[in-house]
mmCIF file of C-alpha atoms and ligand atoms in Angstrom:
data_model
loop_
_atom_site.group_PDB
_atom_site.id
_atom_site.type_symbol
_atom_site.label_atom_id
_atom_site.label_comp_id
_atom_site.label_asym_id
_atom_site.label_seq_id
_atom_site.Cartn_x
_atom_site.Cartn_y
_atom_site.Cartn_z
ATOM 1 C CA MET B 26 10.358 20.050 11.703
ATOM 2 C CA THR B 27 7.084 18.834 10.249
ATOM 3 C CA THR B 28 3.551 18.174 12.109
ATOM 4 C CA HIS B 29 1.257 17.344 8.451
ATOM 5 C CA VAL B 30 0.004 13.669 8.301
ATOM 6 C CA HIS B 31 2.336 11.805 5.861
ATOM 7 C CA ALA B 32 0.598 10.470 2.857
ATOM 8 C CA ILE B 33 3.484 8.006 2.214
ATOM 9 C CA GLU B 34 7.007 7.234 3.581
ATOM 10 C CA TRP B 35 9.971 5.304 2.326
ATOM 11 C CA LEU B 36 10.757 2.907 5.071
ATOM 12 C CA GLY B 37 14.403 1.966 3.520
ATOM 13 C CA SER B 38 13.500 -0.907 1.808
ATOM 14 C CA LEU B 39 9.691 -0.552 1.666
ATOM 15 C CA VAL B 40 6.932 2.028 0.733
ATOM 16 C CA ARG B 41 4.600 3.067 3.242
ATOM 17 C CA LEU B 42 1.058 4.835 2.650
ATOM 18 C CA LEU B 43 -1.572 5.371 4.571
ATOM 19 C CA ASP B 44 -5.089 3.867 3.500
ATOM 20 C CA GLN B 45 -7.243 6.867 2.883
ATOM 21 C CA THR B 46 -9.686 4.678 1.919
ATOM 22 C CA GLN B 47 -10.242 3.639 5.832
ATOM 23 C CA LEU B 48 -9.971 7.442 6.955
ATOM 24 C CA PRO B 49 -11.545 9.002 9.202
ATOM 25 C CA LEU B 50 -12.114 5.995 11.103
ATOM 26 C CA THR B 51 -9.364 3.762 10.841
ATOM 27 C CA GLU B 52 -5.297 5.109 10.496
ATOM 28 C CA SER B 53 -4.355 1.809 8.378
ATOM 29 C CA HIS B 54 -0.933 1.570 5.794
ATOM 30 C CA ILE B 55 0.183 -0.491 3.171
ATOM 31 C CA ASP B 56 3.411 -1.446 3.251
ATOM 32 C CA THR B 57 4.573 -2.854 0.084
ATOM 33 C CA ASP B 58 7.595 -3.218 -2.319
ATOM 34 C CA ASP B 59 5.741 -4.293 -5.064
ATOM 35 C CA PRO B 60 5.002 -1.575 -8.156
ATOM 36 C CA ALA B 61 1.795 -3.225 -8.601
ATOM 37 C CA VAL B 62 0.337 -2.921 -5.403
ATOM 38 C CA ILE B 63 1.334 0.767 -5.975
ATOM 39 C CA ALA B 64 -1.151 0.823 -9.454
ATOM 40 C CA GLU B 65 -3.427 -0.921 -7.431
ATOM 41 C CA ALA B 66 -3.915 1.597 -4.618
ATOM 42 C CA ILE B 67 -3.312 4.200 -6.876
ATOM 43 C CA ARG B 68 -6.457 2.967 -9.021
ATOM 44 C CA THR B 69 -8.431 2.426 -5.890
ATOM 45 C CA LEU B 70 -7.312 5.794 -4.185
ATOM 46 C CA LYS B 71 -6.106 4.470 -1.279
ATOM 47 C CA VAL B 72 -3.216 6.966 -2.334
ATOM 48 C CA ARG B 73 -4.350 10.113 -3.931
ATOM 49 C CA GLY B 74 -4.028 13.769 -4.758
ATOM 50 C CA ALA B 75 -1.949 14.823 -8.074
ATOM 51 C CA PRO B 76 1.412 15.441 -6.124
ATOM 52 C CA ALA B 77 0.758 11.963 -3.901
ATOM 53 C CA ILE B 78 -0.256 10.386 -6.820
ATOM 54 C CA GLY B 79 3.535 11.256 -8.621
ATOM 55 C CA ILE B 80 5.245 10.613 -5.828
ATOM 56 C CA ALA B 81 4.053 6.823 -5.393
ATOM 57 C CA ALA B 82 4.456 5.746 -8.974
ATOM 58 C CA ALA B 83 8.086 6.866 -8.436
ATOM 59 C CA TYR B 84 8.467 4.545 -5.645
ATOM 60 C CA GLY B 85 6.794 2.200 -7.372
ATOM 61 C CA VAL B 86 9.313 2.476 -10.327
ATOM 62 C CA ALA B 87 12.441 2.821 -7.953
ATOM 63 C CA LEU B 88 11.341 -0.839 -6.697
ATOM 64 C CA SER B 89 10.279 -2.377 -10.011
ATOM 65 C CA SER B 90 14.709 -1.711 -10.127
ATOM 66 C CA ARG B 91 15.100 -4.474 -7.206
ATOM 67 C CA HIS B 92 14.096 -7.135 -9.667
ATOM 68 C CA PRO B 93 16.193 -9.246 -10.601
ATOM 69 C CA ALA B 94 17.883 -9.323 -14.261
ATOM 70 C CA PRO B 95 20.830 -10.153 -15.549
ATOM 71 C CA ASP B 96 21.948 -7.598 -17.502
ATOM 72 C CA LEU B 97 21.169 -3.772 -17.814
ATOM 73 C CA ALA B 98 18.883 -4.389 -20.906
ATOM 74 C CA THR B 99 16.637 -6.946 -19.430
ATOM 75 C CA LEU B 100 16.320 -4.796 -16.163
ATOM 76 C CA GLN B 101 15.501 -1.378 -18.319
ATOM 77 C CA ALA B 102 12.620 -3.619 -19.918
ATOM 78 C CA HIS B 103 11.281 -4.710 -16.899
ATOM 79 C CA ILE B 104 10.899 -1.768 -15.450
ATOM 80 C CA ARG B 105 9.557 -0.045 -18.729
ATOM 81 C CA SER B 106 6.652 -1.991 -18.722
ATOM 82 C CA ASP B 107 5.944 -1.105 -14.933
ATOM 83 C CA ILE B 108 6.035 2.074 -15.716
ATOM 84 C CA SER B 109 3.510 1.826 -18.474
ATOM 85 C CA MET B 110 1.244 -0.425 -15.681
ATOM 86 C CA LEU B 111 1.732 2.789 -13.290
ATOM 87 C CA GLY B 112 0.980 5.214 -15.802
ATOM 88 C CA ARG B 113 -2.525 3.211 -16.862
ATOM 89 C CA THR B 114 -3.781 4.101 -13.712
ATOM 90 C CA ARG B 115 -5.207 7.389 -13.788
ATOM 91 C CA PRO B 116 -5.133 9.863 -16.441
ATOM 92 C CA THR B 117 -6.192 13.297 -15.365
ATOM 93 C CA ALA B 118 -3.200 14.060 -12.873
ATOM 94 C CA VAL B 119 -0.575 15.184 -15.048
ATOM 95 C CA ASN B 120 1.870 14.818 -11.856
ATOM 96 C CA LEU B 121 1.592 11.188 -12.409
ATOM 97 C CA SER B 122 2.880 11.321 -16.076
ATOM 98 C CA TRP B 123 5.262 13.823 -15.373
ATOM 99 C CA SER B 124 6.875 11.985 -12.500
ATOM 100 C CA LEU B 125 6.848 8.980 -14.760
ATOM 101 C CA ARG B 126 8.929 10.551 -17.331
ATOM 102 C CA ARG B 127 11.172 11.815 -14.611
ATOM 103 C CA MET B 128 11.897 8.369 -13.907
ATOM 104 C CA ALA B 129 12.542 6.741 -17.200
ATOM 105 C CA ALA B 130 14.928 9.616 -18.522
ATOM 106 C CA VAL B 131 16.890 9.062 -15.250
ATOM 107 C CA LEU B 132 16.313 4.884 -16.425
ATOM 108 C CA GLY B 133 17.627 6.066 -20.346
ATOM 109 C CA ARG B 134 21.131 7.138 -18.855
ATOM 110 C CA ALA B 135 21.695 4.621 -16.426
ATOM 111 C CA SER B 136 25.095 2.643 -16.896
ATOM 112 C CA SER B 137 24.644 -0.088 -15.488
ATOM 113 C CA VAL B 138 21.733 -2.067 -13.149
ATOM 114 C CA GLU B 139 23.965 -1.109 -10.218
ATOM 115 C CA ASP B 140 23.339 2.545 -11.003
ATOM 116 C CA ALA B 141 19.978 2.223 -11.935
ATOM 117 C CA ARG B 142 19.385 1.494 -9.253
ATOM 118 C CA THR B 143 20.722 3.635 -6.582
ATOM 119 C CA SER B 144 19.542 7.171 -9.649
ATOM 120 C CA LEU B 145 16.060 5.697 -9.448
ATOM 121 C CA MET B 146 16.380 5.413 -6.010
ATOM 122 C CA ALA B 147 17.861 8.790 -5.613
ATOM 123 C CA GLU B 148 15.452 10.334 -7.986
ATOM 124 C CA ALA B 149 12.432 9.094 -6.341
ATOM 125 C CA LEU B 150 13.371 10.868 -2.786
ATOM 126 C CA ALA B 151 13.765 13.797 -4.336
ATOM 127 C CA ILE B 152 10.540 14.029 -6.579
ATOM 128 C CA HIS B 153 9.366 13.487 -2.920
ATOM 129 C CA ARG B 154 11.557 16.867 -1.106
ATOM 130 C CA GLU B 155 11.277 18.855 -3.917
ATOM 131 C CA ASP B 156 7.337 18.323 -3.209
ATOM 132 C CA ALA B 157 7.297 19.431 0.081
ATOM 133 C CA GLU B 158 9.674 22.007 -0.714
ATOM 134 C CA MET B 159 7.134 22.964 -3.413
ATOM 135 C CA CYS B 160 4.234 23.191 -1.116
ATOM 136 C CA ARG B 161 5.717 25.025 1.729
ATOM 137 C CA ARG B 162 6.223 27.974 -0.692
ATOM 138 C CA ILE B 163 2.931 27.736 -2.145
ATOM 139 C CA GLY B 164 1.826 28.076 1.278
ATOM 140 C CA GLU B 165 4.452 31.197 1.788
ATOM 141 C CA PHE B 166 3.173 33.028 -1.682
ATOM 142 C CA GLY B 167 -0.234 32.150 -1.198
ATOM 143 C CA SER B 168 -1.147 33.421 2.558
ATOM 144 C CA ALA B 169 -0.693 37.013 1.590
ATOM 145 C CA LEU B 170 -3.887 36.645 0.344
ATOM 146 C CA ILE B 171 -5.429 35.916 2.857
ATOM 147 C CA VAL B 172 -6.803 38.775 4.886
ATOM 148 C CA LYS B 173 -7.651 38.333 8.607
ATOM 149 C CA GLY B 174 -11.082 36.610 9.761
ATOM 150 C CA ALA B 175 -11.416 35.018 6.200
ATOM 151 C CA GLY B 176 -14.069 32.757 5.473
ATOM 152 C CA ILE B 177 -12.546 30.379 2.531
ATOM 153 C CA LEU B 178 -14.212 27.298 1.329
ATOM 154 C CA THR B 179 -12.306 24.619 -0.171
ATOM 155 C CA HIS B 180 -13.395 21.585 -2.082
ATOM 156 C CA CYS B 181 -11.957 17.977 -2.320
ATOM 157 C CA ASN B 182 -8.748 17.905 -0.646
ATOM 158 C CA THR B 183 -5.377 19.217 -0.761
ATOM 159 C CA GLY B 184 -3.265 18.573 2.179
ATOM 160 C CA ALA B 185 -0.802 16.994 3.269
ATOM 161 C CA LEU B 186 -2.911 13.670 2.653
ATOM 162 C CA ALA B 187 -2.710 14.841 -1.446
ATOM 163 C CA THR B 188 1.026 15.774 -1.348
ATOM 164 C CA GLY B 189 4.674 15.498 -0.858
ATOM 165 C CA GLY B 190 4.173 17.440 2.320
ATOM 166 C CA GLU B 191 1.592 20.144 3.799
ATOM 167 C CA GLY B 192 -0.624 20.416 0.735
ATOM 168 C CA THR B 193 -1.367 22.849 -1.943
ATOM 169 C CA ALA B 194 -4.241 25.133 -1.366
ATOM 170 C CA GLN B 195 -4.126 23.344 2.293
ATOM 171 C CA SER B 196 -0.323 24.971 2.584
ATOM 172 C CA ILE B 197 -2.275 28.562 2.417
ATOM 173 C CA ILE B 198 -4.839 27.692 4.274
ATOM 174 C CA THR B 199 -2.496 26.310 7.330
ATOM 175 C CA HIS B 200 -0.107 28.745 6.446
ATOM 176 C CA ALA B 201 -2.857 31.614 7.127
ATOM 177 C CA HIS B 202 -4.060 30.035 10.251
ATOM 178 C CA ARG B 203 -0.292 29.268 11.626
ATOM 179 C CA GLN B 204 -0.462 33.357 10.990
ATOM 180 C CA GLY B 205 -2.981 34.250 13.557
ATOM 181 C CA LYS B 206 -5.747 35.291 10.661
ATOM 182 C CA GLY B 207 -8.542 33.834 12.484
ATOM 183 C CA ILE B 208 -9.710 32.258 9.179
ATOM 184 C CA ARG B 209 -12.990 29.686 9.271
ATOM 185 C CA VAL B 210 -13.049 26.796 6.159
ATOM 186 C CA PHE B 211 -15.599 25.422 4.584
ATOM 187 C CA ALA B 212 -14.812 21.908 3.044
ATOM 188 C CA ASP B 213 -17.001 20.357 0.478
ATOM 189 C CA GLU B 214 -17.684 17.279 1.126
ATOM 190 C CA THR B 215 -16.965 16.246 -2.228
ATOM 191 C CA ARG B 216 -19.517 13.848 -3.978
ATOM 192 C CA PRO B 217 -19.012 10.224 -4.538
ATOM 193 C CA LEU B 218 -16.000 9.820 -2.490
ATOM 194 C CA PHE B 219 -16.012 12.457 0.024
ATOM 195 C CA GLN B 220 -12.443 13.502 0.391
ATOM 196 C CA GLY B 221 -13.598 17.212 1.809
ATOM 197 C CA ALA B 222 -15.790 15.434 4.989
ATOM 198 C CA ARG B 223 -13.563 12.387 5.618
ATOM 199 C CA LEU B 224 -9.987 14.018 4.749
ATOM 200 C CA THR B 225 -10.084 17.850 5.137
ATOM 201 C CA ALA B 226 -11.846 18.108 7.759
ATOM 202 C CA TRP B 227 -9.858 15.288 9.503
ATOM 203 C CA GLU B 228 -6.416 16.966 8.541
ATOM 204 C CA LEU B 229 -7.687 20.528 9.570
ATOM 205 C CA GLN B 230 -9.295 19.500 13.146
ATOM 206 C CA LYS B 231 -6.175 17.854 13.523
ATOM 207 C CA ALA B 232 -4.199 21.302 12.453
ATOM 208 C CA GLY B 233 -6.872 23.081 15.208
ATOM 209 C CA VAL B 234 -8.025 24.765 12.193
ATOM 210 C CA ASP B 235 -12.220 25.809 12.540
ATOM 211 C CA VAL B 236 -13.734 23.904 9.671
ATOM 212 C CA THR B 237 -16.996 23.027 8.565
ATOM 213 C CA VAL B 238 -18.459 20.648 6.271
ATOM 214 C CA LEU B 239 -20.680 21.321 3.787
ATOM 215 C CA THR B 240 -22.829 19.760 1.284
ATOM 216 C CA ASP B 241 -21.764 20.200 -2.247
ATOM 217 C CA SER B 242 -25.038 22.031 -2.731
ATOM 218 C CA THR B 243 -24.622 24.769 -0.327
ATOM 219 C CA ALA B 244 -21.306 26.894 -1.505
ATOM 220 C CA ALA B 245 -24.187 29.091 -3.124
ATOM 221 C CA SER B 246 -26.176 30.126 -0.557
ATOM 222 C CA LEU B 247 -23.435 31.210 1.972
ATOM 223 C CA MET B 248 -21.798 33.039 -0.508
ATOM 224 C CA LEU B 249 -25.083 35.310 -1.269
ATOM 225 C CA LYS B 250 -24.638 35.745 2.942
ATOM 226 C CA GLY B 251 -21.477 36.606 2.685
ATOM 227 C CA LEU B 252 -19.645 33.770 5.114
ATOM 228 C CA ILE B 253 -17.397 33.219 1.949
ATOM 229 C CA ASN B 254 -14.454 35.237 1.176
ATOM 230 C CA VAL B 255 -12.309 32.992 -1.301
ATOM 231 C CA VAL B 256 -12.684 29.898 -2.445
ATOM 232 C CA ILE B 257 -9.202 28.158 -3.241
ATOM 233 C CA VAL B 258 -9.088 24.517 -4.614
ATOM 234 C CA GLY B 259 -6.274 22.543 -6.148
ATOM 235 C CA ALA B 260 -5.848 21.412 -9.128
ATOM 236 C CA ASP B 261 -4.784 18.085 -11.377
ATOM 237 C CA ARG B 262 -3.198 19.420 -14.329
ATOM 238 C CA ILE B 263 -2.888 23.022 -15.691
ATOM 239 C CA ALA B 264 -3.197 23.851 -19.148
ATOM 240 C CA ARG B 265 -1.100 26.604 -21.117
ATOM 241 C CA ASN B 266 -3.527 28.959 -20.705
ATOM 242 C CA GLY B 267 -4.838 28.604 -17.577
ATOM 243 C CA ASP B 268 -7.673 26.117 -17.815
ATOM 244 C CA THR B 269 -7.447 24.241 -14.820
ATOM 245 C CA ALA B 270 -8.938 20.222 -13.991
ATOM 246 C CA ASN B 271 -9.570 20.052 -10.524
ATOM 247 C CA LYS B 272 -12.460 17.525 -8.956
ATOM 248 C CA ILE B 273 -15.571 17.604 -10.373
ATOM 249 C CA GLY B 274 -17.588 20.312 -8.637
ATOM 250 C CA THR B 275 -14.687 22.913 -9.265
ATOM 251 C CA TYR B 276 -15.932 24.757 -11.852
ATOM 252 C CA GLY B 277 -19.230 25.051 -10.622
ATOM 253 C CA LEU B 278 -17.967 27.113 -7.964
ATOM 254 C CA ALA B 279 -15.770 28.844 -10.005
ATOM 255 C CA VAL B 280 -18.867 29.916 -11.876
ATOM 256 C CA LEU B 281 -21.006 31.000 -8.363
ATOM 257 C CA ALA B 282 -17.854 33.004 -6.987
ATOM 258 C CA LYS B 283 -17.942 34.947 -10.425
ATOM 259 C CA HIS B 284 -21.602 35.448 -10.029
ATOM 260 C CA HIS B 285 -21.037 36.608 -6.096
ATOM 261 C CA GLY B 286 -17.595 38.597 -6.522
ATOM 262 C CA ILE B 287 -15.739 36.890 -4.758
ATOM 263 C CA ALA B 288 -11.916 35.972 -5.052
ATOM 264 C CA PHE B 289 -10.855 31.770 -7.565
ATOM 265 C CA ILE B 290 -7.508 31.191 -5.990
ATOM 266 C CA VAL B 291 -5.920 27.724 -7.702
ATOM 267 C CA ALA B 292 -2.875 26.092 -6.107
ATOM 268 C CA ALA B 293 -0.731 24.096 -7.666
ATOM 269 C CA PRO B 294 3.290 23.134 -7.830
ATOM 270 C CA ALA B 295 4.760 23.553 -11.024
ATOM 271 C CA SER B 296 4.742 20.093 -11.783
ATOM 272 C CA THR B 297 0.932 20.315 -12.479
ATOM 273 C CA ILE B 298 1.310 22.709 -15.822
ATOM 274 C CA ASP B 299 1.444 20.663 -18.529
ATOM 275 C CA THR B 300 2.875 22.723 -20.289
ATOM 276 C CA SER B 301 2.133 20.556 -23.871
ATOM 277 C CA MET B 302 -1.609 21.688 -23.274
ATOM 278 C CA ALA B 303 -2.644 24.991 -24.733
ATOM 279 C CA SER B 304 -5.832 25.213 -23.416
ATOM 280 C CA GLY B 305 -7.938 22.974 -21.009
ATOM 281 C CA ALA B 306 -9.730 20.826 -24.418
ATOM 282 C CA GLU B 307 -7.449 18.602 -24.045
ATOM 283 C CA ILE B 308 -7.014 17.336 -20.734
ATOM 284 C CA PRO B 309 -8.018 14.001 -20.099
ATOM 285 C CA ILE B 310 -10.845 13.564 -17.474
ATOM 286 C CA GLU B 311 -11.115 9.843 -15.691
ATOM 287 C CA ASP B 312 -14.636 8.305 -15.445
ATOM 288 C CA ARG B 313 -15.055 6.910 -11.942
ATOM 289 C CA SER B 314 -17.351 3.328 -11.928
ATOM 290 C CA ALA B 315 -21.000 3.963 -11.859
ATOM 291 C CA GLU B 316 -20.697 1.926 -8.124
ATOM 292 C CA GLU B 317 -19.200 4.999 -6.388
ATOM 293 C CA VAL B 318 -22.250 6.458 -6.720
ATOM 294 C CA THR B 319 -24.592 3.970 -6.717
ATOM 295 C CA SER B 320 -23.598 2.604 -3.501
ATOM 296 C CA PRO B 321 -21.320 4.641 -1.214
ATOM 297 C CA PHE B 322 -19.952 2.441 1.931
ATOM 298 C CA GLY B 323 -21.131 -0.357 0.138
ATOM 299 C CA PHE B 324 -24.495 1.345 0.515
ATOM 300 C CA ARG B 325 -27.179 1.137 -2.588
ATOM 301 C CA ILE B 326 -29.180 4.050 -2.477
ATOM 302 C CA VAL B 327 -29.871 4.383 -6.824
ATOM 303 C CA PRO B 328 -32.802 2.005 -8.042
ATOM 304 C CA GLU B 329 -31.301 -0.868 -9.850
ATOM 305 C CA GLY B 330 -30.987 0.084 -13.698
ATOM 306 C CA VAL B 331 -30.501 3.785 -13.461
ATOM 307 C CA SER B 332 -27.817 4.635 -16.169
ATOM 308 C CA VAL B 333 -24.943 6.892 -14.174
ATOM 309 C CA ARG B 334 -22.460 9.260 -15.031
ATOM 310 C CA SER B 335 -19.766 10.406 -12.460
ATOM 311 C CA PRO B 336 -16.665 12.110 -14.343
ATOM 312 C CA SER B 337 -14.399 12.763 -11.601
ATOM 313 C CA PHE B 338 -12.626 15.990 -12.418
ATOM 314 C CA ASP B 339 -14.113 19.126 -14.332
ATOM 315 C CA VAL B 340 -12.191 21.664 -16.354
ATOM 316 C CA THR B 341 -12.466 25.620 -14.650
ATOM 317 C CA PRO B 342 -12.100 28.420 -17.504
ATOM 318 C CA ALA B 343 -9.258 30.466 -17.018
ATOM 319 C CA LYS B 344 -11.333 33.458 -17.157
ATOM 320 C CA LEU B 345 -12.941 32.465 -14.323
ATOM 321 C CA ILE B 346 -9.680 32.504 -12.101
ATOM 322 C CA THR B 347 -8.368 35.112 -9.958
ATOM 323 C CA ALA B 348 -5.281 33.724 -9.383
ATOM 324 C CA ILE B 349 -3.010 30.969 -9.734
ATOM 325 C CA VAL B 350 -0.670 30.148 -6.617
ATOM 326 C CA THR B 351 2.883 27.682 -7.931
ATOM 327 C CA ASP B 352 6.035 27.336 -5.441
ATOM 328 C CA GLY B 353 7.367 30.105 -8.348
ATOM 329 C CA GLY B 354 4.267 32.791 -7.330
ATOM 330 C CA ILE B 355 1.377 34.360 -7.481
ATOM 331 C CA HIS B 356 0.069 34.214 -11.182
ATOM 332 C CA ARG B 357 -2.363 36.851 -12.541
ATOM 333 C CA PRO B 358 -4.710 36.761 -15.632
ATOM 334 C CA PRO B 359 -4.387 36.808 -18.705
ATOM 335 C CA PHE B 360 -2.296 33.311 -17.693
ATOM 336 C CA SER B 361 0.198 32.287 -20.542
ATOM 337 C CA PHE B 362 2.793 29.781 -18.888
ATOM 338 C CA PRO B 363 5.284 28.755 -21.391
ATOM 339 C CA ALA B 364 5.143 25.628 -24.395
ATOM 340 C CA ALA B 365 7.417 22.403 -23.437
ATOM 341 C CA GLU B 366 10.645 22.939 -25.597
ATOM 342 C CA ARG B 367 10.668 19.824 -28.370
HETATM 343 O O1 MRU N 4 -9.607 11.985 -7.070
HETATM 344 P P1 MRU N 4 -8.702 12.459 -5.910
HETATM 345 O O2 MRU N 4 -8.888 12.241 -4.756
HETATM 346 O O3 MRU N 4 -7.327 11.702 -6.899
HETATM 347 O O4 MRU N 4 -8.954 14.198 -6.688
HETATM 348 C C1 MRU N 4 -7.890 15.352 -5.701
HETATM 349 C C2 MRU N 4 -7.809 16.411 -6.515
HETATM 350 O O5 MRU N 4 -9.011 17.230 -7.391
HETATM 351 C C3 MRU N 4 -6.863 17.714 -5.314
HETATM 352 O O6 MRU N 4 -7.769 18.782 -5.561
HETATM 353 C C4 MRU N 4 -6.270 17.687 -6.595
HETATM 354 O O7 MRU N 4 -5.570 16.305 -7.075
HETATM 355 C C5 MRU N 4 -4.629 18.606 -5.972
HETATM 356 S S1 MRU N 4 -4.128 17.743 -4.603
HETATM 357 C C6 MRU N 4 -2.914 18.653 -4.074
#
């Protein structure tokens, strides 16, 4: 039985996305069979979080296959154009290109229009189902690292809203909570889009977890006071050497954790490991628009004409990471994930 919220649901002929830009005030949904609407939802963070982006895009490809086409070659050309539209939405989370590559491979093997439609739908559902299973395994493995009464700091949102299941870092948190470990969670608000304040706090409150929201600059002082015992974050892309891209601010937390002798744990499904990249230096970092910083919720807080830099992610060097928890288990440094087969 699942008790968590669902970011993405397949309704039989439509996909339903929970519009995360409206949370926590309004639970509204986007029901669509249009791949362009899904692409726009990804670009604008209505659906967000590395695994969820990959799942939404997979449904976009499956829906693209409904396009009327006289023959397989015409349909394949149409779907390939939608695959590249979906692939251009956000650059950092590798789960997007991973999922689109899986869908493209299925498309390439299709023997007829009907076969393409059936097999792409089956693949999208499999990607969704497998992610839920990976979340469960991450929670089971990772919760072993959490001691009773731990103060846990987390950043951004890594829960059900960001995945096809119970989350990644957040699955570890909810597993530890259900194991009766009496944990206390500190959720960074996560500027500029407030995924921690709006989404993580909403999810953890619903799950009955003791959660306290912090401004992004509060962590150091709580670490000094001994209130934080472990930092757990998700990932958008992990290079073979363990360097990890995640929401902007993650690197700073890793530096702080090292200084205070606190464990820094990354949690992600195997689909977040980019086996084509040797190190984090190769990871593309998304720049978001200045307006997200200057005008939160449409209210201007920065003087007109002042320039803004808004990288959406940063890269934490592997040497600052205590453990990487995947659905395969707990990985310890030195990290060395196998290279992609060519
Ligand atoms: O810009 P977002 O909200 O998509 O960023 C999300 C994150 O950085 C998450 O930590 C990451 O995708 C892991 S989600 C399980």
